[in-house]
XYZ file of C-alpha atoms in Angstrom:
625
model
C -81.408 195.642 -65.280
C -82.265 192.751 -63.240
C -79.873 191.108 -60.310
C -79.509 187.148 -60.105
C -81.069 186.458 -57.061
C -78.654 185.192 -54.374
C -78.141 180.902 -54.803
C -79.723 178.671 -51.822
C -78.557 175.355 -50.912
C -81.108 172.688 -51.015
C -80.541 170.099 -47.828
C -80.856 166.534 -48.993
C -80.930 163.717 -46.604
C -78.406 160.578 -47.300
C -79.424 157.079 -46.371
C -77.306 155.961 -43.516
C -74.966 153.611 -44.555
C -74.393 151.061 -41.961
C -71.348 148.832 -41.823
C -70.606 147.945 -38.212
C -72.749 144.977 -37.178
C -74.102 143.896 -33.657
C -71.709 142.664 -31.101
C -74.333 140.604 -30.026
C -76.777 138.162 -31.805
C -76.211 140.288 -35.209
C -78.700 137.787 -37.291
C -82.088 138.602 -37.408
C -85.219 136.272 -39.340
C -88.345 138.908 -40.468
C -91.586 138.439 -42.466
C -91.441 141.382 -44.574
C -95.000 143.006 -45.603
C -94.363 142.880 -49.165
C -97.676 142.428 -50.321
C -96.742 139.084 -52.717
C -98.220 135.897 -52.421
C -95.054 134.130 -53.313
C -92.440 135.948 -51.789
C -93.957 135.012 -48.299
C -91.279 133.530 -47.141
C -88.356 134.404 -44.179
C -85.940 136.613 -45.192
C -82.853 137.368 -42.908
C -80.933 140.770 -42.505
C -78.355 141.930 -40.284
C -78.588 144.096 -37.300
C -76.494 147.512 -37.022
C -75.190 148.168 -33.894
C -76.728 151.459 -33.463
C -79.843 149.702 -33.305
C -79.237 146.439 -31.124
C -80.142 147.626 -27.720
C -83.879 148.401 -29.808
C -84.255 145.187 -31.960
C -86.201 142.195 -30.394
C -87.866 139.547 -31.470
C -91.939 140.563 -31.827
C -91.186 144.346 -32.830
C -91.704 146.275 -36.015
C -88.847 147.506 -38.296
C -87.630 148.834 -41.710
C -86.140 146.957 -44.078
C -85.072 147.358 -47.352
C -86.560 145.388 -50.150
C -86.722 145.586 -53.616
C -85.495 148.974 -54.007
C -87.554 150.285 -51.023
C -88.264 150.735 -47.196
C -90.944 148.301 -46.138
C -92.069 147.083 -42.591
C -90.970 143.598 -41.350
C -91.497 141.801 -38.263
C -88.708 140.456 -36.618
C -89.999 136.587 -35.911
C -86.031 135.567 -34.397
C -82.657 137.123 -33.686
C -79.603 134.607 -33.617
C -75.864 134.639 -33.756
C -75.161 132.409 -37.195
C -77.002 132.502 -40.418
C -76.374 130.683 -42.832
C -76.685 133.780 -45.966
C -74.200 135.732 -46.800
C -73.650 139.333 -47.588
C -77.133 140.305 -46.286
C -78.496 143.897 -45.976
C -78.429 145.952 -42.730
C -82.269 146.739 -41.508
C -82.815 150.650 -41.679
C -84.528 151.476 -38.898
C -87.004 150.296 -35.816
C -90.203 151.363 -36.366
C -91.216 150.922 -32.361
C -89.677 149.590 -29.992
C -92.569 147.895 -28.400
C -92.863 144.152 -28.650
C -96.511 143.658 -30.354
C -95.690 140.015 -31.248
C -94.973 137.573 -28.464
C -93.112 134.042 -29.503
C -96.868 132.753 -29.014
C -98.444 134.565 -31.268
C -95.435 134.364 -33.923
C -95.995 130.476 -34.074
C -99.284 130.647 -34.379
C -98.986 132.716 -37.709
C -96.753 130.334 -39.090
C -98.978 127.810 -38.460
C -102.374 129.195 -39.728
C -100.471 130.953 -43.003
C -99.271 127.025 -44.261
C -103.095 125.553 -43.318
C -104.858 128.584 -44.975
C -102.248 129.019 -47.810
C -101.266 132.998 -47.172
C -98.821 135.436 -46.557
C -97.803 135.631 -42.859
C -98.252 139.579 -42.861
C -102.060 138.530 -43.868
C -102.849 137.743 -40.330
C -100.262 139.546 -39.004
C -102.437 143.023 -39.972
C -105.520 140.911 -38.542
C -103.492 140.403 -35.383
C -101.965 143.185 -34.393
C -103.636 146.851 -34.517
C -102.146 149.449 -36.499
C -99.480 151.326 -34.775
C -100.081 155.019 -33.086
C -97.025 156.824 -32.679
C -98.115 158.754 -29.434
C -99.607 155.342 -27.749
C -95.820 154.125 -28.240
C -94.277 157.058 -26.658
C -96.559 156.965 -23.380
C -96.990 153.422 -22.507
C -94.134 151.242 -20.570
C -93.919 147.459 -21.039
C -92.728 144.805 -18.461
C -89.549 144.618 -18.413
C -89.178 141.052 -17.402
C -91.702 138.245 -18.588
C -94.197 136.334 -16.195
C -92.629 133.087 -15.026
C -94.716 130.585 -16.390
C -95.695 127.393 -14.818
C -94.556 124.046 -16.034
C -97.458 121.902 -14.906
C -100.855 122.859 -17.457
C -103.661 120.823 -18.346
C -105.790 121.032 -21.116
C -109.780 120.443 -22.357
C -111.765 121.350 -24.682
C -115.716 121.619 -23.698
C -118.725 122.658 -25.186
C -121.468 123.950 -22.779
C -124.965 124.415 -23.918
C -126.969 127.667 -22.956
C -129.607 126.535 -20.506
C -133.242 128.254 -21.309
C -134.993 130.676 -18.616
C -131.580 132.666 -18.254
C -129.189 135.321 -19.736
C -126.772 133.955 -22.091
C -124.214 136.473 -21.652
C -124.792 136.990 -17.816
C -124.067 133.491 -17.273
C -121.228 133.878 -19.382
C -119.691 136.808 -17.321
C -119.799 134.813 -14.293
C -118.435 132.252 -16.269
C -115.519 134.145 -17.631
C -114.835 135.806 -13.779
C -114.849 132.302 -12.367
C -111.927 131.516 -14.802
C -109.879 134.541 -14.180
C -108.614 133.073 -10.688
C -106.726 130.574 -12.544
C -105.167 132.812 -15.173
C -106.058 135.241 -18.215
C -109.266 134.668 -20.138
C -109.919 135.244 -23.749
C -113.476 135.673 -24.842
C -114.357 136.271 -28.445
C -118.129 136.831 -29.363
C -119.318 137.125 -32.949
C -121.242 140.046 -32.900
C -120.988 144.073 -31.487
C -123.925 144.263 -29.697
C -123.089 141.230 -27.803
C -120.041 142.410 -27.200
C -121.361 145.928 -25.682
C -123.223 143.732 -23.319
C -120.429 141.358 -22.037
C -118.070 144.916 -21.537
C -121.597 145.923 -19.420
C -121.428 142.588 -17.293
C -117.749 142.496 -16.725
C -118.052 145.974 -14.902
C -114.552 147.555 -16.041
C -113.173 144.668 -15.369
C -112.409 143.323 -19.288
C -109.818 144.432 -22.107
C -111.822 145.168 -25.041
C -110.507 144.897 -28.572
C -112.834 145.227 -31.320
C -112.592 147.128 -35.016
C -115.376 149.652 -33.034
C -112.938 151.004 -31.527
C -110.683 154.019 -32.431
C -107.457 153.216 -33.774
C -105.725 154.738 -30.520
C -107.883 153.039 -28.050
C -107.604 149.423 -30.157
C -103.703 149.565 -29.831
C -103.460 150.542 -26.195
C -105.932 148.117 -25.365
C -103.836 145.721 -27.483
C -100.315 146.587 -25.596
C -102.258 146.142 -22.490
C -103.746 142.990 -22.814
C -100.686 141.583 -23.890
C -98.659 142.725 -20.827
C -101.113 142.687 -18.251
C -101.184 139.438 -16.129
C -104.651 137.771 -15.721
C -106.417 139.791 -17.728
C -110.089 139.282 -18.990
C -109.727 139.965 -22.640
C -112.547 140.235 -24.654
C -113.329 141.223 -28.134
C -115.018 139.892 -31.829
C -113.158 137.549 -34.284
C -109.940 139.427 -34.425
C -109.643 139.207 -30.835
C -108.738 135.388 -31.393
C -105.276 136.161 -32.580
C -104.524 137.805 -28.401
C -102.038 136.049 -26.515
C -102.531 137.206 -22.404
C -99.670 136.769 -20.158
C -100.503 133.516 -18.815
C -103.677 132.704 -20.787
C -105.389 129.784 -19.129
C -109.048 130.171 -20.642
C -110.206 130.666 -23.501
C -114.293 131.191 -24.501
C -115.939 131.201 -27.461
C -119.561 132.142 -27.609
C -121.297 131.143 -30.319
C -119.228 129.483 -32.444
C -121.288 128.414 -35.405
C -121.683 132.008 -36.088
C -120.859 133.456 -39.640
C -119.217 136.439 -38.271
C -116.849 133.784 -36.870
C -115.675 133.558 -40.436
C -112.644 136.325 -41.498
C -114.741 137.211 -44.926
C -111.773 138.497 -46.510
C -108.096 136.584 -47.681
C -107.405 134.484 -46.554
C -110.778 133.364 -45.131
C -109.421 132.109 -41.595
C -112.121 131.406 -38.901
C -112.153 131.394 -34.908
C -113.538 127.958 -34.307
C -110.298 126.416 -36.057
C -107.638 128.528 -34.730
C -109.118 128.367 -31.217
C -108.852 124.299 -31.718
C -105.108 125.121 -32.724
C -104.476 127.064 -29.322
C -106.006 125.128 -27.147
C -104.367 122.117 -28.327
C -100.905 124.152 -29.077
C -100.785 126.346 -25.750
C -102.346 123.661 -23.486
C -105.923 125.581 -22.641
C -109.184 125.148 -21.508
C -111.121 125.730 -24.349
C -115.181 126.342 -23.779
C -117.552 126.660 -26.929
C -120.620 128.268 -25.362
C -123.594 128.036 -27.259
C -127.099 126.368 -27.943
C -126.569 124.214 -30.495
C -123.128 122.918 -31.781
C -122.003 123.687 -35.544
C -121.121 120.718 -37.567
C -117.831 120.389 -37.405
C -117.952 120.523 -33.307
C -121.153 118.324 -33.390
C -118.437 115.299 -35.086
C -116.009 116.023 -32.291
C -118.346 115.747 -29.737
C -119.492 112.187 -31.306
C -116.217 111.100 -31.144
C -115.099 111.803 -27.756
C -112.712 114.754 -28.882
C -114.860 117.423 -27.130
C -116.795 116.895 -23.823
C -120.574 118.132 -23.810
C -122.096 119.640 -20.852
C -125.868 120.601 -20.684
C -128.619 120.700 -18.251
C -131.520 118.255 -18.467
C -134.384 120.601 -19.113
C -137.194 119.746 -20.656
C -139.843 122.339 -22.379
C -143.382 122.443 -23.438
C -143.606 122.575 -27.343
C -147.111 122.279 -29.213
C -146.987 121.919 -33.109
C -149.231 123.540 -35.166
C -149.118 122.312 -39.079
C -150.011 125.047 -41.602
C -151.974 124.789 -44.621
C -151.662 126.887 -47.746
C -149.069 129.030 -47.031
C -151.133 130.422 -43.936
C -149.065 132.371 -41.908
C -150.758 131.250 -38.435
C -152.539 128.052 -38.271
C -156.096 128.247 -37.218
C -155.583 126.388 -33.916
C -152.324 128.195 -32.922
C -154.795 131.744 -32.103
C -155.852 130.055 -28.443
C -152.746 129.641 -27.371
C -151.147 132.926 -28.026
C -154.588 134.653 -26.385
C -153.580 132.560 -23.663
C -150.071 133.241 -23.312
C -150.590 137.192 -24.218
C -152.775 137.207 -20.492
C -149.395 136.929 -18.981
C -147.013 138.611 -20.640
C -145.527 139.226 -24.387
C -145.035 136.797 -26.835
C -141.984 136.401 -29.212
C -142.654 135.553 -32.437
C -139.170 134.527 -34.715
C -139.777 135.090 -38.265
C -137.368 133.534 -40.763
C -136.893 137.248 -42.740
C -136.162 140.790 -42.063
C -138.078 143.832 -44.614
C -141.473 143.436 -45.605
C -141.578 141.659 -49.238
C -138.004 139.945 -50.445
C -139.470 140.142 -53.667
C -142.312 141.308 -56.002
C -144.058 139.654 -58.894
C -145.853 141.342 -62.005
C -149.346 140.600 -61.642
C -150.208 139.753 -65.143
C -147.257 137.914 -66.659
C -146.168 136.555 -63.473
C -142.383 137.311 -64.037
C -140.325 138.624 -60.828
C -139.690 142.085 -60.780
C -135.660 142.892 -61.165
C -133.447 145.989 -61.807
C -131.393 146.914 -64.772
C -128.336 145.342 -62.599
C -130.305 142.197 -62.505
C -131.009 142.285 -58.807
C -134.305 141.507 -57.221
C -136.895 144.424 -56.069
C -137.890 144.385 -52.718
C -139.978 145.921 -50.541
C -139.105 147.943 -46.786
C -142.449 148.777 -46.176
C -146.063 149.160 -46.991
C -145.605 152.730 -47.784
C -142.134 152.311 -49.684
C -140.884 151.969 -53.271
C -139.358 149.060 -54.811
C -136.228 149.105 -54.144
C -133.193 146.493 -55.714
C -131.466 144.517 -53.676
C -128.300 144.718 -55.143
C -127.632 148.281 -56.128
C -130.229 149.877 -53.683
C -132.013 151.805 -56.658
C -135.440 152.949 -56.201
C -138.237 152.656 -58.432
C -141.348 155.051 -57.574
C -143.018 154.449 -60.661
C -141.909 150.945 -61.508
C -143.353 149.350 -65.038
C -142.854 145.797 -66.199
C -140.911 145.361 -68.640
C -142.386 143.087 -70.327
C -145.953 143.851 -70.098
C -145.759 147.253 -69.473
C -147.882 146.525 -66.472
C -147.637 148.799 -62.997
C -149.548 146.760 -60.635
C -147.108 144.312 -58.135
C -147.627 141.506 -55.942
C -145.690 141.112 -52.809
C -143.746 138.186 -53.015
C -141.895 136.679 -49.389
C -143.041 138.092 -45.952
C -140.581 140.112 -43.891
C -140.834 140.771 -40.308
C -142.481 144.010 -40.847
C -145.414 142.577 -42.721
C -145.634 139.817 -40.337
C -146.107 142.642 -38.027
C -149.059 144.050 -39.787
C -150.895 140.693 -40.072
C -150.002 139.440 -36.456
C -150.946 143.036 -35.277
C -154.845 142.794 -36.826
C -154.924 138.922 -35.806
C -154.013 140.134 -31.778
C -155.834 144.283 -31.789
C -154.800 145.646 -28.420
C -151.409 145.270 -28.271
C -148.107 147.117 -29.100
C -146.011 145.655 -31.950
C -142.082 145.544 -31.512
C -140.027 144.468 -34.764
C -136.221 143.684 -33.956
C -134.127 142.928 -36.568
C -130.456 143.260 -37.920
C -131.565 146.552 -39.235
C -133.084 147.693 -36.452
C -132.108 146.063 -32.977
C -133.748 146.472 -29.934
C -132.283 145.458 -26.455
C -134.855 145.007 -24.096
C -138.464 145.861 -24.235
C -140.075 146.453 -20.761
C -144.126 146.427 -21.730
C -145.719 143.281 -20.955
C -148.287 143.653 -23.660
C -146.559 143.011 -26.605
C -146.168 141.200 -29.618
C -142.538 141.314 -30.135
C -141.896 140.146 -34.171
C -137.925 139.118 -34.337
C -135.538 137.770 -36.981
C -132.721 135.334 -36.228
C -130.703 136.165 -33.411
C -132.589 139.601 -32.623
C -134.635 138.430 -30.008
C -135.041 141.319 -27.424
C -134.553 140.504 -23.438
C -137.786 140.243 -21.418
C -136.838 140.280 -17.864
C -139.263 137.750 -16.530
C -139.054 135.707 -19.870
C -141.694 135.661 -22.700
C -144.764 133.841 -21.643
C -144.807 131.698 -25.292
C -142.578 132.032 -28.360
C -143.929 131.487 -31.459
C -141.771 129.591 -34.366
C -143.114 130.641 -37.504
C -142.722 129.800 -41.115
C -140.792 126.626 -39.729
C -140.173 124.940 -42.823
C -138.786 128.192 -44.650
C -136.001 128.046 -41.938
C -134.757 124.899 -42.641
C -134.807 125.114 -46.563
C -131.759 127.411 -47.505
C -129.583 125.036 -49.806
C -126.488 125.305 -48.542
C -124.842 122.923 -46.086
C -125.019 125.173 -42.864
C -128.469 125.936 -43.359
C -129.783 123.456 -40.690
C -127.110 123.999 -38.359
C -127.886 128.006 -39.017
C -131.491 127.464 -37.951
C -131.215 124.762 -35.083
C -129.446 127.176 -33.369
C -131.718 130.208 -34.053
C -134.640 127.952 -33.067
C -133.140 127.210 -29.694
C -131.977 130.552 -29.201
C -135.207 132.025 -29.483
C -136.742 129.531 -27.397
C -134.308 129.652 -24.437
C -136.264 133.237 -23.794
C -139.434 131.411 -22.767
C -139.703 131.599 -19.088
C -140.242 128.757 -17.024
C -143.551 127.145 -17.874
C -143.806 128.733 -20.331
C -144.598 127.158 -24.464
C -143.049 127.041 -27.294
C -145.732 126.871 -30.709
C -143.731 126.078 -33.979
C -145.609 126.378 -36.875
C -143.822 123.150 -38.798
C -144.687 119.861 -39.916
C -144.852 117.330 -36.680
C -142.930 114.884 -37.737
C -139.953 117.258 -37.971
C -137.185 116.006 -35.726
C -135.984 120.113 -34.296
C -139.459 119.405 -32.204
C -138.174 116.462 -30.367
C -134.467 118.126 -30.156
C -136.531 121.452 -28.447
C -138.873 119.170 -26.287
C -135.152 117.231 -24.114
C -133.170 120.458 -24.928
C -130.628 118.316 -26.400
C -129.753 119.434 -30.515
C -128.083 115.585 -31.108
C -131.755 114.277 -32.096
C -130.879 116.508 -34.918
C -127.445 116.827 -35.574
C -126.599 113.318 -35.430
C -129.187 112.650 -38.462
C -127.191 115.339 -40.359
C -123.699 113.637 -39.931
C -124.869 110.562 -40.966
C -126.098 112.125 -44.241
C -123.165 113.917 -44.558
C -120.598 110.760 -43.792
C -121.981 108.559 -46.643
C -122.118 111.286 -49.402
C -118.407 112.461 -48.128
C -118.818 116.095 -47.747
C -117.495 118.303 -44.342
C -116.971 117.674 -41.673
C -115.955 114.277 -42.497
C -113.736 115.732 -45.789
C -112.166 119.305 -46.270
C -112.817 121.814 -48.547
C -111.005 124.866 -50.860
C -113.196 126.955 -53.164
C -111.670 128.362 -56.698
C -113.299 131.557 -57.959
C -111.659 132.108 -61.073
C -112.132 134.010 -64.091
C -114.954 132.412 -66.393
C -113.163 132.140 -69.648
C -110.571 130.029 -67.890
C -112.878 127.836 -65.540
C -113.048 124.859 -67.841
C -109.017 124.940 -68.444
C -108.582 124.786 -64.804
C -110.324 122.350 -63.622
C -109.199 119.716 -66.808
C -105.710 120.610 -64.853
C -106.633 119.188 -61.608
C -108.430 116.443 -62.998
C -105.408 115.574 -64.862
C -103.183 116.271 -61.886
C -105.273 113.685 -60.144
C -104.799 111.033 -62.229
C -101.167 112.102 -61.926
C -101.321 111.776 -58.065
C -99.829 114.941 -57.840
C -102.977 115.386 -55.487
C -104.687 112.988 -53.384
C -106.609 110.624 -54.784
C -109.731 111.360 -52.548
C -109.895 114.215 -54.160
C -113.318 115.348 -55.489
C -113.480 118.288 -58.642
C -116.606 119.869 -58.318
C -117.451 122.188 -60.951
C -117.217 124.704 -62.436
C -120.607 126.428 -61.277
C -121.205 130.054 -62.411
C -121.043 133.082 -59.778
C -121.972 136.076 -61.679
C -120.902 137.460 -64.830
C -117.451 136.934 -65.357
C -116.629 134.437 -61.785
C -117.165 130.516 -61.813
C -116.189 128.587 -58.696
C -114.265 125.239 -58.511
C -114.836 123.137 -55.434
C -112.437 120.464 -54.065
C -112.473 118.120 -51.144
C -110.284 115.548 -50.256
C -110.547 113.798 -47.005
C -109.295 114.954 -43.466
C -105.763 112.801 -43.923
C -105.253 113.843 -46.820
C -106.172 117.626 -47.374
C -102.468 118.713 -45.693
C -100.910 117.511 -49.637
C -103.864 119.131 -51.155
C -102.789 122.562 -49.568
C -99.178 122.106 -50.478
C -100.097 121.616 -54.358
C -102.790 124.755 -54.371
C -100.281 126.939 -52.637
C -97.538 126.034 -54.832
C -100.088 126.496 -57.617
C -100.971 130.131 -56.476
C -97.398 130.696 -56.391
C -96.923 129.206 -60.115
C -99.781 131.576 -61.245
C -98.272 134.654 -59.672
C -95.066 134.370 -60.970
C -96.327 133.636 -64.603
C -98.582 136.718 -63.991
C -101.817 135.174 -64.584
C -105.180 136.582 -63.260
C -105.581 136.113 -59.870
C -107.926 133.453 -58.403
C -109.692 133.960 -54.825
C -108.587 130.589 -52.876
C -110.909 129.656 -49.607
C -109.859 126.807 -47.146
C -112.209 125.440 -45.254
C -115.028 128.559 -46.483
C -118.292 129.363 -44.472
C -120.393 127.995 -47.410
C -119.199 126.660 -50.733
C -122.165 127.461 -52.614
């Protein structure tokens, strides 16, 4: 016969219900991570007393919402509010301040222009927490007086050639630090690695490279350490440094300036916002300005500062398709007696694409993506869905036999390698970067922005494919290029030529020659100011589901002759994007894009709260092709 086996209580934990409120302040104002476009607003909650001496404004907490324990942030704690019976908060998450009141205003700020949820940029801000990072590190206890007397400018500073960018920049940013904390933000890693180099120990680094622990120590640190030298990429931009006086942006037409994910934020704009907001010294340090800073520095808004230089540049025009015109060999024979040459090729891989031989039609995957090439040596390969095909077959000839279709660096290699025997061939490119190279016979074969350091300077850089550069459709293409061309070009050394393979009348010769980029740029915004497009209007990009493109966009058209939205608003569109995505483009002119981000937020809201399919919104988007 069996026994019942003995009963065991089971412990279950009760929710602590609070009812005594703070003595002091007992009103708090949070942006609770909720995760819904529409409920983005400020909710308020009351403090418990057991947890007053914890709860200040820029920490982390738990709140309850909608049936369950979320994180907020507390933005302000008050003693009047003007809700009543309002929930208790359950808990302090840490105790550490990883907000500061700057930072705070900036969110709200940037979450009305970009039309998103505070917590958005709040997880682009501020690193995730680490419990033991909490536990062992000890803020200030009392905040850095600050002084009531700041100035403010905004410059841009052009590169000089013959020198290191980013050791000029170091001095630049250890100059600075006498008067206060720096902030430098660089668009890329490797640039990055080098800067933390050049600084000596002497910078805070935060950057998604690092580990989670080291990113939020860094993080508490820089915010509580007075004048710091804080440097980092594009999330970096969000830092606020006890007493921040400078703040440096290398680079600033860059693309990996641009947050690529919701909401689509990027440093240039936001650094405009501080400086102006928190009365800095803002520097844009570059070679040649983007756009929308080339239009401020027309108008007086930004100051430019560059050194007269002026460089040797020979143009060499080529004829069909040639990859080195004939009289461009002398000069590189010439040059190569002294030292490498650089060579900046407009694309990376060895074929983009590949061509049947007999019916002419491009060779493409069952995805639909292109087939390129990596290599000699190498199989097709798509682009899109990085499927190989060893024994590829046209299919619609049944054909095997390919023709290579768009040089890449590598292949430039080959042919530039058999045109100069004798010398060693270095290709740097995003795949494969190289820092440095140290022997002075080579022929060093680069892609935009991958140009390895010589230490004495290359003794001519080559341009090639000139025209290919500045053909890419969208409206940042020349801007893109201008600056790669006078990147590459500032590695010359001093006497040194620079050979572009382009036609001569192009005006990037004359803006190389005075080592000034307006002979360029100031063409552009004329073009740009009589057909109305940025920087002289604002955009917002729609990708919406296909089937409802055409609906859409008969709204807004209609809402415009409503005036529910500007009237220099433009509907572009719809254009297709893929399969099942079309994109809608609007601009509406600088004055006037403010009500044109009130109606599209309130018309994300409207769609959320009906339940409709969710569109992708972009203000102010890298490209809006």
């Amino acid at each position: 016969m069996s026994t019942a086996r003995p009963l065991r209580l089971k412990r279950q934990e009760v929710a602590r219900l609070d009812s005594q409120s703070a003595d002091f302040d007992p009103y708090v104002k949070v942006w609770v991570d909720n995760s819904v476009s529409h409920l983005d607003g400020v909710y308020d909650y009351l403090v418990p007393e057991r947890l007053s001496e914890e709860v200040r404004v820029g920490v982390r907490i738990g709140v309850p919402f909608a049936g369950r324990d979320v994180e907020a942030l507390v933005i302000d704690r008050s003693d009047k509010s003007d809700i009543t019976n309002l929930k208790f908060i359950s808990s302090v998450i840490s105790s550490q301040v990883v907000a500061t009141p700057t930072l705070i205003g900036l969110i709200g700020q940037i979450s009305k222009r970009w039309i998103c949820h505070p917590y958005d940029l709040v997880r682009s801000a501020i690193p995730v927490r680490v419990a033991s990072v909490d536990k062992a590190f000890t803020s200030r206890s009392e905040p850095i007086s600050t002084s009531s007397k700041r100035t403010k400018s905004t410059t841009y500073l052009q590169l000089p050639p013959h020198e290191e960018s980013l050791k000029k920049l170091a001095e630049f940013a250890l100059k600075e630090s006498t008067k206060g904390a720096v902030l430098v933000v660089l668009p890329e890693e490797r640039e990055l690695s080098e800067m933390i180099e050049l600084l000596d120990g002497k910078a805070i680094v935060l950057s998604s490279s690092l580990s989670r622990t080291e990113r939020y120590a860094n993080y508490l640190q820089a915010i509580n350490s007075p004048n710091a030298i804080v440097v980092g990429t594009r999330n970096a931009i969000f830092a606020t440094p006890l007493e921040l006086r400078t703040l440096i942006i290398y680079r600033e037409n860059s693309q990996s300036h641009f947050e690529p994910r919701h909401p689509g934020w990027n440093v240039r704009d936001i650094a405009l916002i501080r400086g102006e907001k928190e009365l800095l010294n803002l520097y844009f340090v570059g070679y040649s300005p983007s756009l929308a800073t080339a239009k401020l520095l027309e108008s007086g808004e930004i100051k430019f500062i560059g050194k007269k230089t002026r460089l040797k540049v020979q143009t060499y025009t080529p004829h069909n398709s040639e990859l080195l015109p004939e009289r461009i060999f002398t000069p590189i024979r010439n040059a190569l007696k002294s030292g490498p040459v650089l060579f900046l090729v407009p694309k990376k891989g060895y074929a983009s694409a590949l061509m049947c031989q007999k019916c002419k039609n491009l060779a493409t995957c069952s995805c639909g993506g292109k087939l390129s090439r990596r290599s000699q040596s190498a199989p097709p390969e798509c682009v899109h869905c990085a499927n190989t095909f060893p024994t590829w077959i046209c299919q619609w000839c049944s054909q095997d036999k390919l023709i290579l279709l768009g040089r890449g660096a590598i292949r430039h290699g080959e042919e530039i390698g058999r045109a100069f025997p004798g010398y060693s061939i270095v290709n740097s490119d995003a795949d494969r970067v190289v820092q440095e190279i140290t022997e002075p016979k080579s022929l060093v074969i680069a892609t935009s922005g991958m140009a390895p350091r010589f230490h004495d300077g290359y003794s001519a850089v080559v341009l090639l494919e000139g025209q290919s550069f500045f053909s890419y459709a969208d409206l940042r293409g020349q801007e893109r290029s201008r600056e790669s061309f006078f990147e590459a070009a500032s590695k010359v050394k001093d006497g040194g030529e620079i050979l572009l393979s382009i036609d001569p009348s192009h005006p990037i010769i004359a803006a190389l020659s005075t080592w000034n980029p307006a002979h360029m740029y100031k063409r552009e915004l004329i073009e740009l100011d009589s057909i109305g497009l940025p920087p002289f209007s604002r955009a917002a990009t729609l990708d919406v589901g296909i089937n409802e493109a055409s609906t859409i966009v008969e709204g807004l058209k209609k809402a415009l002759l409503e005036l529910r939205i500007p009237k220099s608003t433009k509907v572009l569109g719809p254009s297709v994007r893929g399969d099942d995505v079309a994109r809608i483009l609007l601009t509406s002119s600088l004055a006037d894009f403010a009500q044109l981000t009130v109606f599209l937020s309130e018309y994300v809201k409207y769609r959320a709260v009906t339940k409709k399919d969710p569109i992708q919104l972009r203000i102010d988007p890298y490209s809006l092709s």
